[in-house]
Amino acid sequence: MPVFIGQDVTRIDALDKVLGRAAFAYDLKTDDMLFACVVRSEKPHALIKKIETARALSMEGVAAVLTHIDIPGENSFGAIKKDQQFLAKDRVRYVGEPIAVVVGVNEEVARKASGFVRIEYEELQVISDPFVSMTSPVLIHDEGNLLSHRKVIKGDIEKGFNESDVIVENTYRTTWVDHAYMETEAGLGYMDDDGRIVVVSSTQNIHYKMKEISRMLAMPPERVRVIQATTGGGFGGKLDVTVEGFLALCVYHLKRTVVMRFTREESFLAQTKRHPLHIEYKTGARKDGSINAVRVNITGDTGPYISYGETVCLRAAVHATGPYEVPNVHVDSRMFYTNNPVAGAMRGFGVPQLAFAHESQLDKIAGILNMDPLDIRIKNALRRGSLTATSQALEHSAGLPETLKRIEPFWRSRERQNDRRGFGLGCMYYGIGNTGVSNPSDCYLTFMPEGRIALHSGVCEIGQGSDTVLMQILCESLAMDDEKIVLLRGDTDTSRDAGSSSASRQTYISGMAVCDAAQKMKKYLEKEGYYSGRPLTDICEAALGKGDAMFEGHFDPPTTPVDMETSRGAPYATYAFATHMTEVEVNEVTGACRVVKVHAAHDVGRAVNVKNVRGQICGGIAMGIGLALMEEFSPGKSKSLDDYYMPTSMDMPEVEAIIVEDREPTGPYGAKGVGEPALIPQAASIVNAIKDATGVEARELPCHIERLKLLLEARRQK
Amino acid sequence: MLPDFASIIAETKEEALSCLSSLERAKVIAGGTDLMVKMRSGERYDHIIDITNIRELDGIAVKDGVVVIGPVATHARLGSDAAIRENAPGLALACSLVGSPQIRNMGTIGGNIVNASPAADSIPPMLIHDAMLTLESKGSSRKVRLEDIIVAPYKTSINTRELLGPVEITSLKGYREGYFRVAKRATWAISRLSVAWAISEEEGTFKDVKLAIGSCTPMPFRAVKVEGLLRGEKRQPGIIAEAVRIALEEIKLISGIRPSFAYKLPVLRGILENVLGGE
Ligand SMILES: Cc1cc2nc3c(=O)[nH]c(=O)nc-3n(C[C@H](O)[C@H](O)[C@H](O)COP(=O)(O)OP(=O)(O)OC[C@H]3O[C@@H](n4cnc5c(N)ncnc54)[C@H](O)[C@@H]3O)c2cc1C
C-alpha cells in the first residue's frame, strides 16, 4: 500500500489549472445571463438623501435597479457582527460602499446604466485618522469610535522594566495592503428547478455565505445553496460577503441567471484591506539578553465596519511579544473606526505587522548588548514547557528552537559578497485556528453507487492545496488508493460546515475531521472484509442496500476563551513556528533593496504534502517582500495595479525551504499549518537585513525605494 | 470597457495616410499598449488604423553612420537587434527594460515617441543620438528633431493627420554609452528616473559628453549646459561635482521644486557621479 503522508503527491487540481480547463466563476458565464454591477458611494461619510433609479431603469436592456428597499429580510451582514449593510439605506461611511445594484442584459449596459443612478448626499465630517477618531465628537457609529480594546497582561510590567538592564522603545507603522488576488470577486446566481436560490462564487467559505443570504432573503437556509467555483486566491479578502448577497438578491427578484465580476479598480476601491497599525513598542532585557518586559500599545485603523477588525485586534495583541518567553507583558490593542477603507482579514490577521516590530526590537537589543541576533533568539525562544504571553503552557510541538538550529549553519557561515549586502533574521509563532473560540469542522464520508467512497467536504480550496491534502489524509487513514475516492467539495448541498479557509486552520482542523470520519469508516470496512480482500464495489453495494451509508467526522481544536482583562488562557490548541534568514542587497544610490536569498525554516508539525508546504513558503516570501518593500494602498490614490506595486517573479529571491516537523499530537498525522506563517517573519527579516547592510532602521513599511533613500540620506547627513 | 470603433488594417503607407486625411476622429494604433489603456479609460475615436502590417514602417537599416529605425519596430526587436546594439547600445538596453516581455513584444518605438511620456525609456537614449523624425501626411513630409516635437508631457506637435515615419539616429561608435533607470521594482515598472549617456574620453579628458535625463522634467531633456562644461575638461572630482550641481540646477529651473525631488535629486546626483566618474 503506498504511503500518502509526507509525499509530493501532485495536486489534484494541477492538470486542470495548467491546461486552462478549471472553470473560475466568470468562465461559467454564457450570453443569455444578465450582468449585475454595483453603484457605490462617492462620499466617504454622508447621509443619503435620495436615490434616483428611474433614469437608469428606463434605459434599454436594464432589467432591474435594486436598492435597500428591495431586500426582503435583514439588510446586514458581517463575519463577526452584523454591522454592515448589503445596500446602504440612509448613510454611507466609506468611498465604495454599495448603494444599488444595476442588472442589465450585459456588462456594458449594466455599467453604463449604473452611471445614471443618482444619489443625493448630505456630507458629514470625515474621519481619516484613528488618532483623530479616538477623541472626535463625530461618531461613525452611535456606540462610539472605539471598535475594540484588548489587553494582554502577565506578570508585573513596572517591575519588569525596573529590573531590566536595557530598554528599547520605538514606534512602528504599517499601511493598507490589498490582497490583489489574480481573480477579482466574481460569481453567478440562478434559481434551480425547485425554486431555490443558488450562488456559485469565488469564496473562502460557503456555509457562512449561505447563512447570510438566508437572513437577507428571509428564507430558510435549506432554500439557499452556495457552491464554490474554482477560486483564484483569497488571502482573507473573500471571507466577507462580496458578490454573493447581490447575486442572491437579483435572482430572488428576477428569477434569472445573473453574473457579476468586480473590475480590478472596484476591487481596489471597495474591498477589505490589511489593517494599518501604529505600534508603540517598549522592550526591557537583562544583560544576558533575556527579555524581561514588553509593553506594546497598538492603535489600528479598522475603517468604518467591523469585518475582522476585532479578530485582528485580539490576534495582534496575543502575538505581540513574538515567539519568546517574556515574564512581564502589558499589551493594549485598540481599533478605531474611520472613514477609510474597511480593513479586514488578510493573511496573518495583524501578526505580520507585529512581527516587524518585535523582530526589529530584538535586533536593537542584541546590538546594544553586543550579542549575535541568532543567539538572542535562541536564548528567548519559546520551547516545550514555556509559557506564552497568555500564560498558556506549550506542552508539545514547539519547534522554534529547531528552526533556529537548522538556520544556524547558514547564519554562522554567512559572508557578505560586497558591502551593499546584509543579512537579517525574523522569527514568528502563530496560533492555528480562530482565537479562543470554538471553530469546528465537520465532514462526512459516504459509499457511492459506482463502488467508490465520497469525501463530502465544505473546505474551500483557494489555491492553497487543501483538496489534495485532505485527500492524502483520507487515503492514508483508509489505506486506500485515491482512485477509489471521490472528492465532493465546496457545495452546501453535499457538505457540512468546515469553517472558513483562513487562520491556517484547514489542514489541522478539517484534516482532523477527515481522520475522525475515516476511522469510523475504516472500522466498518474492516468488519466488512475490505482489508482481507473483499472488493470495495461489493461493500458499497451491500452498505447502500442496508442504508449504512454515512460516516461523520468532527473536530474542534481544544482552546479556552481568553480572559477579557488579561487574555489569560489557551486561545489556540497549537502554534506554528518559523525562522527566516534573509540576504538583501541595497543600492545606496537609488534606495532599491533586492532580496537575494531566503532560508526559511518552518515547524509545520508534519508536512502532509512537501511541495505544497514549499509552495506556501515561496508565496509567503513573495507577499512578505511586498509588505516590506512596495505594497502601499493609499485611499483615493491607489486605483489599480498600474499604481499599486507588488512583487513580480523578477523580485523573487532564491528560496531554501527547510521543513521542521515537531509533531502536533492533536493534528492529523502531526500536522499544524503553514499558510500564514510563511508570510509573517519575512518583512521583519528584510528590515533587519537592511539594517545590517546599511545601518538604517526602517520603522515604517513599506520601506520602498524612496523611503529607504531618504533614510540613507538622513544617515549620511548625520 | 472599450468604446465602439471601426478598425482598419492598413497594408501600405499610402493607405494609412489617406485614411488619416479623409476620416474624422481617426487614430493610429501600433502596439496599442498606450492607446488601449487610454481608450479603456474613456478616450474615444471612431476609426482605429493599425499600421503594424506596413512593411516599410518596420525594420532597421544602417547607412553612413545613420541608423534608420522603422516606427513599428518593437522594443523587443530594438533590444536584441545587432545594429542597434552596436551603434546605440544605450537604446538597446533602454528598450529591453521597458515593461514586461509582453509589452516589449507589442510596444513600438513610434508609439513610445508619440505617447511622449516624461518617463518613456527610449527617449533619453534617442536624444543623445540626435534622433531625427520624419513626419508624413498625404502629399507632404517634414523632418523634425525629436527634442523639438515634444511640447508638453504626453503632447507633441504632430498633427492628427500625420504619421510618424522612420526615425534616424546617429551612431556613437567609440563612445562609452549607457542607460540607467530607477524603478519601484525589478521589472514591469515605469521609470522614476532615467539617465542616458555617451561619453568619449581621451587620456582622462572628456572629449565629448552627451547626457539626457528622463522623468525629472515635463519632457526628457538633453543637459547641454553640463555637456558644454565638461567638453575638453580633465575628468576629476571638482569638475564632476560642478557638472552635477549644474544638472540639478537646470532641472529645478525647468520644473520648479517638486515634492518628488527630495528623492529624485539625491539619486540623480549619485547616478551622475558614477556615470561621469567612469564607474
Ligand atoms: C503594463 C505596461 C508597462 C509599460 N512599461 C513601460 C516602460 O517601462 N517604459 C516605457 O517607456 N513605456 C512603458 N509602457 C508604455 C508603452 O508600452 C510604450 O510607450 C510603447 O512604446 C507604446 O508603443 P505602442 O506601439 O504600444 O503605442 P500605441 O499604444 O499603439 O500608440 C501610442 C500613441 O502613439 C500613436 N502612434 C503610434 N505609432 C504612431 C505612428 N507611427 N505615427 C503616428 N502616431 C503613432 C498612437 O496613435 C497613440 O497616440 C508600458 C505600458 C504598459 C501597458
GROMACS .gro file of C-alpha atoms in nm, chain A residues 190-335:
model
  146
  190TYR     CA    1  -2.959   3.125  -1.053
  191MET     CA    2  -3.279   2.968  -0.941
  192ASP     CA    3  -3.287   2.590  -0.953
  193ASP     CA    4  -3.581   2.373  -1.055
  194ASP     CA    5  -3.712   2.368  -0.700
  195GLY     CA    6  -3.715   2.744  -0.684
  196ARG     CA    7  -3.413   2.759  -0.456
  197ILE     CA    8  -3.152   3.032  -0.479
  198VAL     CA    9  -2.814   2.905  -0.592
  199VAL     CA   10  -2.497   3.114  -0.582
  200VAL     CA   11  -2.169   2.997  -0.732
  201SER     CA   12  -1.882   3.222  -0.633
  202SER     CA   13  -1.516   3.280  -0.572
  203THR     CA   14  -1.503   3.239  -0.196
  204GLN     CA   15  -1.318   3.116   0.111
  205ASN     CA   16  -1.629   2.989   0.288
  206ILE     CA   17  -1.966   2.860   0.168
  207HIS     CA   18  -2.176   2.784   0.476
  208TYR     CA   19  -2.123   3.129   0.622
  209LYS     CA   20  -2.241   3.286   0.299
  210MET     CA   21  -2.541   3.058   0.281
  211LYS     CA   22  -2.650   3.184   0.623
  212GLU     CA   23  -2.601   3.549   0.530
  213ILE     CA   24  -2.808   3.506   0.215
  214SER     CA   25  -3.078   3.324   0.405
  215ARG     CA   26  -3.105   3.610   0.654
  216MET     CA   27  -3.106   3.869   0.380
  217LEU     CA   28  -3.382   3.699   0.186
  218ALA     CA   29  -3.571   3.582   0.495
  219MET     CA   30  -3.559   3.232   0.355
  220PRO     CA   31  -3.469   2.918   0.545
  221PRO     CA   32  -3.108   2.814   0.481
  222GLU     CA   33  -3.228   2.497   0.303
  223ARG     CA   34  -3.372   2.722   0.034
  224VAL     CA   35  -3.024   2.859  -0.040
  225ARG     CA   36  -2.733   2.675  -0.191
  226VAL     CA   37  -2.381   2.813  -0.218
  227ILE     CA   38  -2.120   2.647  -0.436
  228GLN     CA   39  -1.756   2.742  -0.453
  229ALA     CA   40  -1.628   2.797  -0.804
  230THR     CA   41  -1.261   2.741  -0.872
  231THR     CA   42  -1.114   3.030  -0.681
  232GLY     CA   43  -0.820   3.242  -0.788
  233GLY     CA   44  -0.685   3.344  -0.448
  234GLY     CA   45  -0.835   3.466  -0.125
  235PHE     CA   46  -0.579   3.575   0.138
  236GLY     CA   47  -0.869   3.679   0.362
  237GLY     CA   48  -1.036   3.910   0.113
  238LYS     CA   49  -1.303   3.662   0.011
  239LEU     CA   50  -1.407   3.576   0.364
  240ASP     CA   51  -1.652   3.863   0.380
  241VAL     CA   52  -1.962   3.862   0.161
  242THR     CA   53  -1.856   4.012  -0.172
  243VAL     CA   54  -2.080   3.936  -0.472
  244GLU     CA   55  -2.291   3.668  -0.305
  245GLY     CA   56  -2.557   3.884  -0.142
  246PHE     CA   57  -2.614   4.091  -0.456
  247LEU     CA   58  -2.640   3.785  -0.675
  248ALA     CA   59  -2.893   3.622  -0.444
  249LEU     CA   60  -3.098   3.939  -0.432
  250CYS     CA   61  -3.101   3.968  -0.812
  251VAL     CA   62  -3.207   3.607  -0.854
  252TYR     CA   63  -3.474   3.647  -0.589
  253HIS     CA   64  -3.633   3.932  -0.784
  254LEU     CA   65  -3.561   3.837  -1.143
  255LYS     CA   66  -3.562   3.457  -1.128
  256ARG     CA   67  -3.293   3.460  -1.394
  257THR     CA   68  -2.929   3.377  -1.405
  258VAL     CA   69  -2.716   3.674  -1.311
  259VAL     CA   70  -2.341   3.707  -1.320
  260MET     CA   71  -2.106   3.955  -1.155
  261ARG     CA   72  -1.742   4.036  -1.164
  262PHE     CA   73  -1.572   4.329  -0.998
  263THR     CA   74  -1.324   4.521  -1.204
  264ARG     CA   75  -0.977   4.547  -1.057
  265GLU     CA   76  -1.045   4.914  -0.985
  266GLU     CA   77  -1.362   4.820  -0.798
  267SER     CA   78  -1.185   4.552  -0.602
  268PHE     CA   79  -0.920   4.805  -0.504
  269LEU     CA   80  -1.173   5.069  -0.414
  270ALA     CA   81  -1.429   4.872  -0.223
  271GLN     CA   82  -1.290   4.551  -0.080
  272THR     CA   83  -1.118   4.499   0.252
  273LYS     CA   84  -0.752   4.571   0.318
  274ARG     CA   85  -0.483   4.478   0.566
  275HIS     CA   86  -0.504   4.689   0.883
  276PRO     CA   87  -0.264   4.979   0.912
  277LEU     CA   88  -0.121   4.956   1.261
  278HIS     CA   89   0.061   5.211   1.470
  279ILE     CA   90   0.270   5.017   1.719
  280GLU     CA   91   0.448   5.171   2.015
  281TYR     CA   92   0.684   4.907   2.142
  282LYS     CA   93   0.900   4.906   2.454
  283THR     CA   94   1.125   4.614   2.537
  284GLY     CA   95   1.331   4.558   2.850
  285ALA     CA   96   1.607   4.299   2.867
  286ARG     CA   97   1.872   4.182   3.107
  287LYS     CA   98   2.244   4.194   3.034
  288ASP     CA   99   2.241   3.829   2.934
  289GLY     CA  100   1.991   3.908   2.660
  290SER     CA  101   1.682   3.761   2.823
  291ILE     CA  102   1.373   3.967   2.755
  292ASN     CA  103   1.224   4.076   3.081
  293ALA     CA  104   0.940   4.310   2.990
  294VAL     CA  105   0.737   4.400   2.685
  295ARG     CA  106   0.494   4.689   2.673
  296VAL     CA  107   0.304   4.740   2.348
  297ASN     CA  108   0.046   4.993   2.250
  298ILE     CA  109  -0.128   4.913   1.923
  299THR     CA  110  -0.358   5.160   1.752
  300GLY     CA  111  -0.533   5.035   1.443
  301ASP     CA  112  -0.743   5.188   1.168
  302THR     CA  113  -1.026   4.945   1.110
  303GLY     CA  114  -1.227   5.157   0.867
  304PRO     CA  115  -1.600   5.207   0.920
  305TYR     CA  116  -1.714   4.847   0.967
  306ILE     CA  117  -1.603   4.555   1.177
  307SER     CA  118  -1.533   4.285   0.922
  308TYR     CA  119  -1.248   4.106   1.102
  309GLY     CA  120  -1.132   4.412   1.298
  310GLU     CA  121  -1.194   4.254   1.637
  311THR     CA  122  -1.010   3.941   1.533
  312VAL     CA  123  -0.708   4.140   1.421
  313CYS     CA  124  -0.721   4.348   1.739
  314LEU     CA  125  -0.702   4.040   1.961
  315ARG     CA  126  -0.468   3.834   1.749
  316ALA     CA  127  -0.220   4.118   1.719
  317ALA     CA  128  -0.231   4.156   2.097
  318VAL     CA  129  -0.174   3.793   2.188
  319HIS     CA  130   0.111   3.763   1.937
  320ALA     CA  131   0.269   4.097   2.026
  321THR     CA  132   0.567   3.961   2.218
  322GLY     CA  133   0.667   3.736   1.934
  323PRO     CA  134   0.769   3.374   1.990
  324TYR     CA  135   0.960   3.447   2.306
  325GLU     CA  136   0.914   3.373   2.670
  326VAL     CA  137   0.855   3.707   2.838
  327PRO     CA  138   0.769   3.714   3.209
  328ASN     CA  139   0.620   4.063   3.219
  329VAL     CA  140   0.385   4.175   2.947
  330HIS     CA  141   0.138   4.455   2.902
  331VAL     CA  142  -0.028   4.500   2.566
  332ASP     CA  143  -0.306   4.740   2.478
  333SER     CA  144  -0.455   4.686   2.136
  334ARG     CA  145  -0.722   4.918   2.013
  335MET     CA  146  -0.909   4.951   1.686
   0.00000   0.00000   0.00000
